[in-house]
């Protein structure tokens, strides 16, 4: 059983009595209703998770530190934090000028190389700069705990996009003993609604999700929910096109992307001016137009409708013939 499943089981075993609820009601602060309030709650949850993995950090401090070849370091899917091009360029410029502030964290592999637990971007930049060795720590943390450390470090990173959170959650659900969404929410300390919102990306077409890999920060969960709804209604092509444009066009906004996939409104009936033909002061007929249709309503000589229809036909034919 994975550590995530174990945490979910612990969460389910917690029993809350009526007395507990009464005390919580008396002492707990009101739920945050503002955006800053929600942010404070999220920060508090992040701090709780950081404390929970403090023992892992102690192990890191006791681990073997030294300079090791980057050529023997390997990236594990899901452990690399996605940076925007600007963030990556800023980190690269910093590493060109200054020594590494924090060593990368590695775990030993059976073949003698190392998997990277933390520091994938730093290792990648060292390779680009042609630097052969990087300051590192090798720890004997259990692989499941290494996954845990990377997961929480990435999950609560301020710059982590909604799509990357979805990707992390999806990886956890793909495990053999996969968590339900409710278990996942209880384990990571987020609300069911927040986790459900993150899973809105699940409804996007595969081509759209593939396009987001390049710039995941371009689409948030709120807009993703609208695009997923459009995809469910059969507008997959429009959704893929909207996401691809979001990735390629910095001026194209999420609101515009959502509008672009909405069904086209039915054309309104355009009613033109009613023309009245009079004989003296009496109305002979009314001529109306609506969406390309010309209607003639006789007020007089209604018994000659067929004859008037033929005369109208002949008039139109004569006009067309004069244009040839």
CSV table of C-alpha atoms in Angstrom, one decimal:
chain,number,residue,atom,x,y,z
A,1,UNK,CA,0.0,0.0,0.0
A,2,UNK,CA,1.4,3.4,-1.0
A,3,UNK,CA,1.9,6.2,1.6
A,4,UNK,CA,-1.0,8.1,0.0
A,5,UNK,CA,-3.3,5.2,0.5
A,6,UNK,CA,-2.1,4.9,4.1
A,7,UNK,CA,-2.8,8.6,4.8
A,8,UNK,CA,-6.3,8.2,3.3
A,9,UNK,CA,-7.0,5.2,5.6
A,10,UNK,CA,-5.9,7.3,8.6
A,11,UNK,CA,-8.1,10.1,7.5
A,12,UNK,CA,-11.2,7.8,7.2
A,13,UNK,CA,-10.5,6.4,10.7
A,14,UNK,CA,-10.9,9.8,12.5
A,15,UNK,CA,-14.2,10.0,14.3
A,16,UNK,CA,-15.7,13.4,15.3
A,17,UNK,CA,-18.2,13.4,18.2
A,18,UNK,CA,-21.0,16.0,18.7
A,19,UNK,CA,-18.9,17.4,21.6
A,20,UNK,CA,-15.9,17.8,19.2
A,21,UNK,CA,-18.2,19.6,16.7
A,22,UNK,CA,-19.5,21.9,19.4
A,23,UNK,CA,-16.0,22.8,20.6
A,24,UNK,CA,-14.9,23.4,17.0
A,25,UNK,CA,-17.9,25.7,16.4
A,26,UNK,CA,-17.1,27.7,19.5
A,27,UNK,CA,-13.4,28.0,18.9
A,28,UNK,CA,-12.8,27.7,15.1
A,29,UNK,CA,-12.6,30.9,13.1
A,30,UNK,CA,-15.3,31.4,10.4
A,31,UNK,CA,-14.5,30.0,7.0
A,32,UNK,CA,-12.8,32.4,4.8
A,33,UNK,CA,-15.0,33.9,2.2
A,34,UNK,CA,-12.5,36.2,0.4
A,35,UNK,CA,-9.7,35.4,-1.9
A,36,UNK,CA,-7.1,36.4,0.7
A,37,UNK,CA,-8.8,34.2,3.2
A,38,UNK,CA,-8.7,31.2,0.9
A,39,UNK,CA,-5.0,31.9,0.3
A,40,UNK,CA,-4.3,32.0,4.0
A,41,UNK,CA,-6.1,28.6,4.4
A,42,UNK,CA,-4.0,27.1,1.6
A,43,UNK,CA,-0.9,28.5,3.2
A,44,UNK,CA,-1.8,27.0,6.5
A,45,UNK,CA,-2.4,23.6,4.8
A,46,UNK,CA,0.9,23.9,3.1
A,47,UNK,CA,2.6,24.6,6.4
A,48,UNK,CA,1.0,21.5,8.0
A,49,UNK,CA,2.3,19.3,5.2
A,50,UNK,CA,5.7,20.8,5.5
A,51,UNK,CA,5.8,19.9,9.2
A,52,UNK,CA,4.6,16.4,8.3
A,53,UNK,CA,7.7,15.8,6.2
A,54,UNK,CA,10.1,17.4,8.5
A,55,UNK,CA,11.6,14.0,9.4
A,56,UNK,CA,12.5,13.5,5.8
A,57,UNK,CA,14.4,16.7,5.8
A,58,UNK,CA,16.3,15.6,8.8
A,59,UNK,CA,17.4,12.5,6.8
A,60,UNK,CA,18.6,14.9,4.1
A,61,UNK,CA,20.8,16.8,6.5
A,62,UNK,CA,22.4,13.5,7.5
A,63,UNK,CA,22.9,12.3,4.0
A,64,UNK,CA,26.2,12.1,2.1
A,65,UNK,CA,27.0,15.4,0.4
A,66,UNK,CA,29.5,16.0,-2.4
A,67,UNK,CA,30.0,16.9,-6.1
A,68,UNK,CA,28.7,14.3,-8.5
A,69,UNK,CA,28.5,14.0,-12.3
A,70,UNK,CA,25.3,15.3,-13.9
A,71,UNK,CA,25.7,12.7,-16.7
A,72,UNK,CA,24.7,10.0,-14.2
A,73,UNK,CA,21.7,11.8,-12.8
A,74,UNK,CA,18.2,10.7,-14.1
A,75,UNK,CA,14.9,12.5,-14.0
A,76,UNK,CA,11.9,10.7,-12.6
A,77,UNK,CA,8.5,11.7,-14.2
A,78,UNK,CA,6.4,13.8,-11.9
A,79,UNK,CA,9.3,15.2,-9.7
A,80,UNK,CA,10.2,18.1,-11.9
A,81,UNK,CA,8.6,21.4,-11.2
A,82,UNK,CA,7.5,23.2,-14.4
A,83,UNK,CA,8.9,26.7,-14.8
A,84,UNK,CA,7.8,29.3,-17.2
A,85,UNK,CA,10.4,30.3,-19.8
A,86,UNK,CA,11.0,33.5,-17.9
A,87,UNK,CA,11.5,31.6,-14.6
A,88,UNK,CA,13.8,29.1,-16.2
A,89,UNK,CA,15.8,31.9,-17.8
A,90,UNK,CA,16.1,33.7,-14.5
A,91,UNK,CA,17.3,30.6,-12.7
A,92,UNK,CA,19.8,29.9,-15.4
A,93,UNK,CA,21.2,33.5,-15.2
A,94,UNK,CA,21.5,33.1,-11.5
A,95,UNK,CA,23.4,29.8,-11.7
A,96,UNK,CA,25.8,31.3,-14.3
A,97,UNK,CA,26.8,34.0,-11.8
A,98,UNK,CA,26.5,32.4,-8.4
A,99,UNK,CA,27.3,29.1,-6.8
A,100,UNK,CA,24.6,26.6,-6.0
A,101,UNK,CA,22.8,27.7,-2.8
A,102,UNK,CA,21.1,24.3,-2.1
A,103,UNK,CA,22.4,20.9,-3.3
A,104,UNK,CA,20.2,18.7,-5.4
A,105,UNK,CA,18.7,15.6,-3.7
A,106,UNK,CA,19.4,12.2,-5.2
A,107,UNK,CA,18.6,8.6,-4.5
A,108,UNK,CA,20.8,5.7,-5.4
A,109,UNK,CA,19.9,3.4,-8.3
A,110,UNK,CA,20.8,-0.3,-8.6
A,111,UNK,CA,23.0,0.5,-11.6
A,112,UNK,CA,25.2,2.9,-9.6
A,113,UNK,CA,23.6,6.1,-11.0
A,114,UNK,CA,21.1,8.3,-9.2
A,115,UNK,CA,17.5,9.4,-9.6
A,116,UNK,CA,16.8,13.1,-8.9
A,117,UNK,CA,14.3,13.7,-6.1
A,118,UNK,CA,14.7,17.5,-6.0
A,119,UNK,CA,16.6,19.8,-8.3
A,120,UNK,CA,15.7,18.6,-11.8
A,121,UNK,CA,15.8,22.1,-13.3
A,122,UNK,CA,19.1,22.9,-11.7
A,123,UNK,CA,20.6,19.7,-13.1
A,124,UNK,CA,19.2,20.5,-16.6
A,125,UNK,CA,20.7,24.0,-16.5
A,126,UNK,CA,24.1,22.6,-15.4
A,127,UNK,CA,24.0,20.4,-18.4
A,128,UNK,CA,23.1,23.3,-20.7
A,129,UNK,CA,26.0,25.3,-19.2
A,130,UNK,CA,28.4,22.5,-19.9
A,131,UNK,CA,29.1,22.0,-16.2
A,132,UNK,CA,30.0,18.4,-15.5
A,133,UNK,CA,29.4,18.2,-11.7
A,134,UNK,CA,26.9,19.6,-9.3
A,135,UNK,CA,26.7,19.8,-5.5
A,136,UNK,CA,24.4,17.0,-4.3
A,137,UNK,CA,23.1,14.9,-1.5
A,138,UNK,CA,22.5,11.1,-1.8
A,139,UNK,CA,19.9,9.9,0.6
A,140,UNK,CA,18.5,6.4,1.4
A,141,UNK,CA,14.9,7.7,1.7
A,142,UNK,CA,12.4,5.0,0.7
A,143,UNK,CA,11.2,5.5,-2.9
A,144,UNK,CA,7.6,6.0,-1.6
A,145,UNK,CA,8.8,8.7,0.8
A,146,UNK,CA,10.8,10.3,-2.0
A,147,UNK,CA,7.7,10.5,-4.0
A,148,UNK,CA,5.9,12.0,-1.1
A,149,UNK,CA,8.6,14.7,-0.6
A,150,UNK,CA,8.5,15.6,-4.3
A,151,UNK,CA,4.7,15.6,-4.4
A,152,UNK,CA,4.2,18.0,-1.5
A,153,UNK,CA,7.1,20.2,-2.5
A,154,UNK,CA,5.6,20.6,-6.0
A,155,UNK,CA,1.9,20.7,-4.9
A,156,UNK,CA,2.4,23.8,-2.7
A,157,UNK,CA,4.9,25.6,-4.9
A,158,UNK,CA,3.5,29.1,-5.5
A,159,UNK,CA,4.1,29.0,-9.2
A,160,UNK,CA,2.6,25.5,-9.7
A,161,UNK,CA,-0.1,25.7,-12.3
A,162,UNK,CA,-3.5,24.0,-12.0
A,163,UNK,CA,-2.7,21.7,-14.9
A,164,UNK,CA,0.5,20.5,-13.1
A,165,UNK,CA,-1.5,19.8,-10.0
A,166,UNK,CA,-3.9,17.8,-12.1
A,167,UNK,CA,-1.0,15.9,-13.5
A,168,UNK,CA,0.3,15.0,-10.1
A,169,UNK,CA,-3.1,13.9,-8.9
A,170,UNK,CA,-3.6,11.8,-12.0
A,171,UNK,CA,-0.3,10.0,-11.4
A,172,UNK,CA,-1.4,9.1,-7.9
A,173,UNK,CA,-4.7,7.8,-9.2
A,174,UNK,CA,-3.0,5.6,-11.7
A,175,UNK,CA,-1.3,3.6,-8.9
A,176,UNK,CA,-2.4,0.0,-8.3
A,177,UNK,CA,-4.1,1.0,-5.1
A,178,UNK,CA,-5.4,4.3,-6.4
A,179,UNK,CA,-7.2,6.8,-4.2
A,180,UNK,CA,-10.7,8.1,-4.8
A,181,UNK,CA,-10.9,11.8,-5.2
A,182,UNK,CA,-12.4,12.1,-1.7
A,183,UNK,CA,-9.4,10.2,-0.2
A,184,UNK,CA,-7.0,12.3,-2.2
A,185,UNK,CA,-8.6,15.5,-0.9
A,186,UNK,CA,-8.4,14.2,2.7
A,187,UNK,CA,-4.8,13.1,2.3
A,188,UNK,CA,-3.4,16.3,0.8
A,189,UNK,CA,-5.5,18.6,3.0
A,190,UNK,CA,-7.6,20.2,0.2
A,191,UNK,CA,-11.4,20.4,-0.1
A,192,UNK,CA,-13.3,18.0,-2.3
A,193,UNK,CA,-14.5,21.0,-4.4
A,194,UNK,CA,-10.9,22.2,-4.9
A,195,UNK,CA,-9.8,18.7,-6.0
A,196,UNK,CA,-12.8,18.3,-8.3
A,197,UNK,CA,-12.1,21.7,-9.9
A,198,UNK,CA,-8.5,20.6,-10.6
A,199,UNK,CA,-9.8,17.4,-12.2
A,200,UNK,CA,-11.7,19.6,-14.8
A,201,UNK,CA,-8.7,19.0,-17.0
A,202,UNK,CA,-9.7,15.4,-17.3
A,203,UNK,CA,-12.5,16.3,-19.6
A,204,UNK,CA,-10.2,18.0,-22.2
A,205,UNK,CA,-9.3,16.2,-25.4
A,206,UNK,CA,-6.0,14.4,-25.4
A,207,UNK,CA,-4.6,16.8,-28.0
A,208,UNK,CA,-5.4,19.8,-25.8
A,209,UNK,CA,-3.7,18.2,-22.8
A,210,UNK,CA,-0.7,17.4,-24.9
A,211,UNK,CA,-0.5,21.1,-26.0
A,212,UNK,CA,-0.6,22.3,-22.4
A,213,UNK,CA,2.5,20.4,-21.5
A,214,UNK,CA,4.5,23.2,-23.2
A,215,UNK,CA,2.9,26.0,-21.2
A,216,UNK,CA,0.6,24.6,-18.4
A,217,UNK,CA,0.2,28.0,-16.7
A,218,UNK,CA,-1.8,29.3,-19.7
A,219,UNK,CA,-5.0,27.5,-18.7
A,220,UNK,CA,-6.5,27.6,-15.2
A,221,UNK,CA,-9.0,25.1,-13.7
A,222,UNK,CA,-12.0,27.5,-14.0
A,223,UNK,CA,-11.6,28.0,-17.8
A,224,UNK,CA,-10.7,24.3,-18.2
A,225,UNK,CA,-14.1,23.4,-16.8
A,226,UNK,CA,-15.8,25.5,-19.4
A,227,UNK,CA,-13.7,24.0,-22.2
A,228,UNK,CA,-14.3,20.4,-20.9
A,229,UNK,CA,-18.1,21.1,-21.0
A,230,UNK,CA,-17.8,22.2,-24.6
A,231,UNK,CA,-15.8,19.1,-25.4
A,232,UNK,CA,-18.5,16.9,-23.8
A,233,UNK,CA,-21.1,18.6,-26.0
A,234,UNK,CA,-19.2,17.6,-29.1
A,235,UNK,CA,-17.0,20.6,-29.8
A,236,UNK,CA,-13.6,18.9,-29.4
A,237,UNK,CA,-12.0,20.5,-32.5
A,238,UNK,CA,-12.9,24.0,-31.2
A,239,UNK,CA,-11.5,23.2,-27.8
A,240,UNK,CA,-8.2,21.8,-29.1
A,241,UNK,CA,-7.8,24.9,-31.4
A,242,UNK,CA,-8.5,27.2,-28.4
A,243,UNK,CA,-6.0,25.5,-26.2
A,244,UNK,CA,-3.3,25.5,-28.9
A,245,UNK,CA,-3.9,29.2,-29.5
A,246,UNK,CA,-3.6,29.9,-25.7
A,247,UNK,CA,-0.2,28.2,-25.8
A,248,UNK,CA,1.1,29.9,-28.9
A,249,UNK,CA,-0.5,33.4,-28.6
A,250,UNK,CA,0.3,35.3,-25.4
A,251,UNK,CA,-2.3,37.9,-26.2
A,252,UNK,CA,-5.1,35.3,-26.4
A,253,UNK,CA,-6.9,35.3,-23.0
A,254,UNK,CA,-8.7,32.4,-21.2
A,255,UNK,CA,-12.0,34.3,-21.5
A,256,UNK,CA,-11.5,34.6,-25.2
A,257,UNK,CA,-10.7,30.9,-25.4
A,258,UNK,CA,-14.0,30.0,-23.5
A,259,UNK,CA,-16.0,32.3,-25.8
A,260,UNK,CA,-14.5,30.8,-28.9
A,261,UNK,CA,-15.9,27.3,-28.1
A,262,UNK,CA,-19.4,28.4,-27.2
A,263,UNK,CA,-22.2,27.3,-29.7
A,264,UNK,CA,-23.1,29.9,-32.2
A,265,UNK,CA,-26.4,31.7,-31.5
A,266,UNK,CA,-29.2,31.0,-33.9
A,267,UNK,CA,-29.5,34.0,-36.4
A,268,UNK,CA,-32.2,36.4,-35.3
A,269,UNK,CA,-35.2,36.9,-37.6
A,270,UNK,CA,-34.5,40.1,-39.4
A,271,UNK,CA,-37.8,41.8,-40.2
A,272,UNK,CA,-37.6,44.6,-42.8
A,273,UNK,CA,-39.9,47.5,-43.4
A,274,UNK,CA,-43.5,46.7,-44.4
A,275,UNK,CA,-44.4,48.2,-47.7
A,276,UNK,CA,-48.0,49.3,-48.4
A,277,UNK,CA,-49.4,49.6,-51.9
A,278,UNK,CA,-52.5,51.9,-52.0
A,279,UNK,CA,-55.2,52.7,-54.5
A,280,UNK,CA,-56.2,56.2,-53.6
A,281,UNK,CA,-56.5,56.1,-49.8
A,282,UNK,CA,-57.3,52.4,-49.6
A,283,UNK,CA,-54.7,49.8,-49.0
A,284,UNK,CA,-54.4,47.3,-51.8
A,285,UNK,CA,-51.7,45.1,-50.4
A,286,UNK,CA,-48.8,44.8,-47.9
A,287,UNK,CA,-45.3,43.6,-48.8
A,288,UNK,CA,-43.1,42.2,-46.1
A,289,UNK,CA,-39.6,40.7,-45.9
A,290,UNK,CA,-38.2,38.2,-43.4
A,291,UNK,CA,-35.0,36.3,-43.7
A,292,UNK,CA,-35.0,36.3,-47.5
A,293,UNK,CA,-38.7,35.7,-47.9
A,294,UNK,CA,-41.0,38.3,-49.6
A,295,UNK,CA,-44.6,38.1,-48.6
A,296,UNK,CA,-47.5,39.8,-50.4
A,297,UNK,CA,-50.8,40.1,-48.5
A,298,UNK,CA,-53.7,41.4,-50.6
A,299,UNK,CA,-56.2,43.7,-48.9
A,300,UNK,CA,-58.3,43.9,-52.1
A,301,UNK,CA,-59.0,41.6,-55.0
A,302,UNK,CA,-58.3,38.6,-52.8
A,303,UNK,CA,-60.2,36.5,-55.3
A,304,UNK,CA,-57.4,37.2,-57.8
A,305,UNK,CA,-54.5,35.9,-55.7
A,306,UNK,CA,-53.4,33.4,-58.3
A,307,UNK,CA,-53.4,36.0,-61.1
A,308,UNK,CA,-51.4,38.4,-59.0
A,309,UNK,CA,-48.9,35.7,-58.2
A,310,UNK,CA,-48.3,35.0,-61.9
A,311,UNK,CA,-47.9,38.7,-62.6
A,312,UNK,CA,-45.3,38.9,-59.8
A,313,UNK,CA,-43.5,35.9,-61.4
A,314,UNK,CA,-43.5,37.4,-64.8
A,315,UNK,CA,-42.2,40.7,-63.4
A,316,UNK,CA,-39.3,39.0,-61.7
A,317,UNK,CA,-38.5,36.9,-64.8
A,318,UNK,CA,-38.5,40.1,-67.0
A,319,UNK,CA,-36.2,41.9,-64.7
A,320,UNK,CA,-33.8,39.0,-64.7
A,321,UNK,CA,-33.9,38.7,-68.5
A,322,UNK,CA,-33.1,42.4,-68.8
A,323,UNK,CA,-29.9,41.8,-66.9
A,324,UNK,CA,-28.6,39.1,-69.3
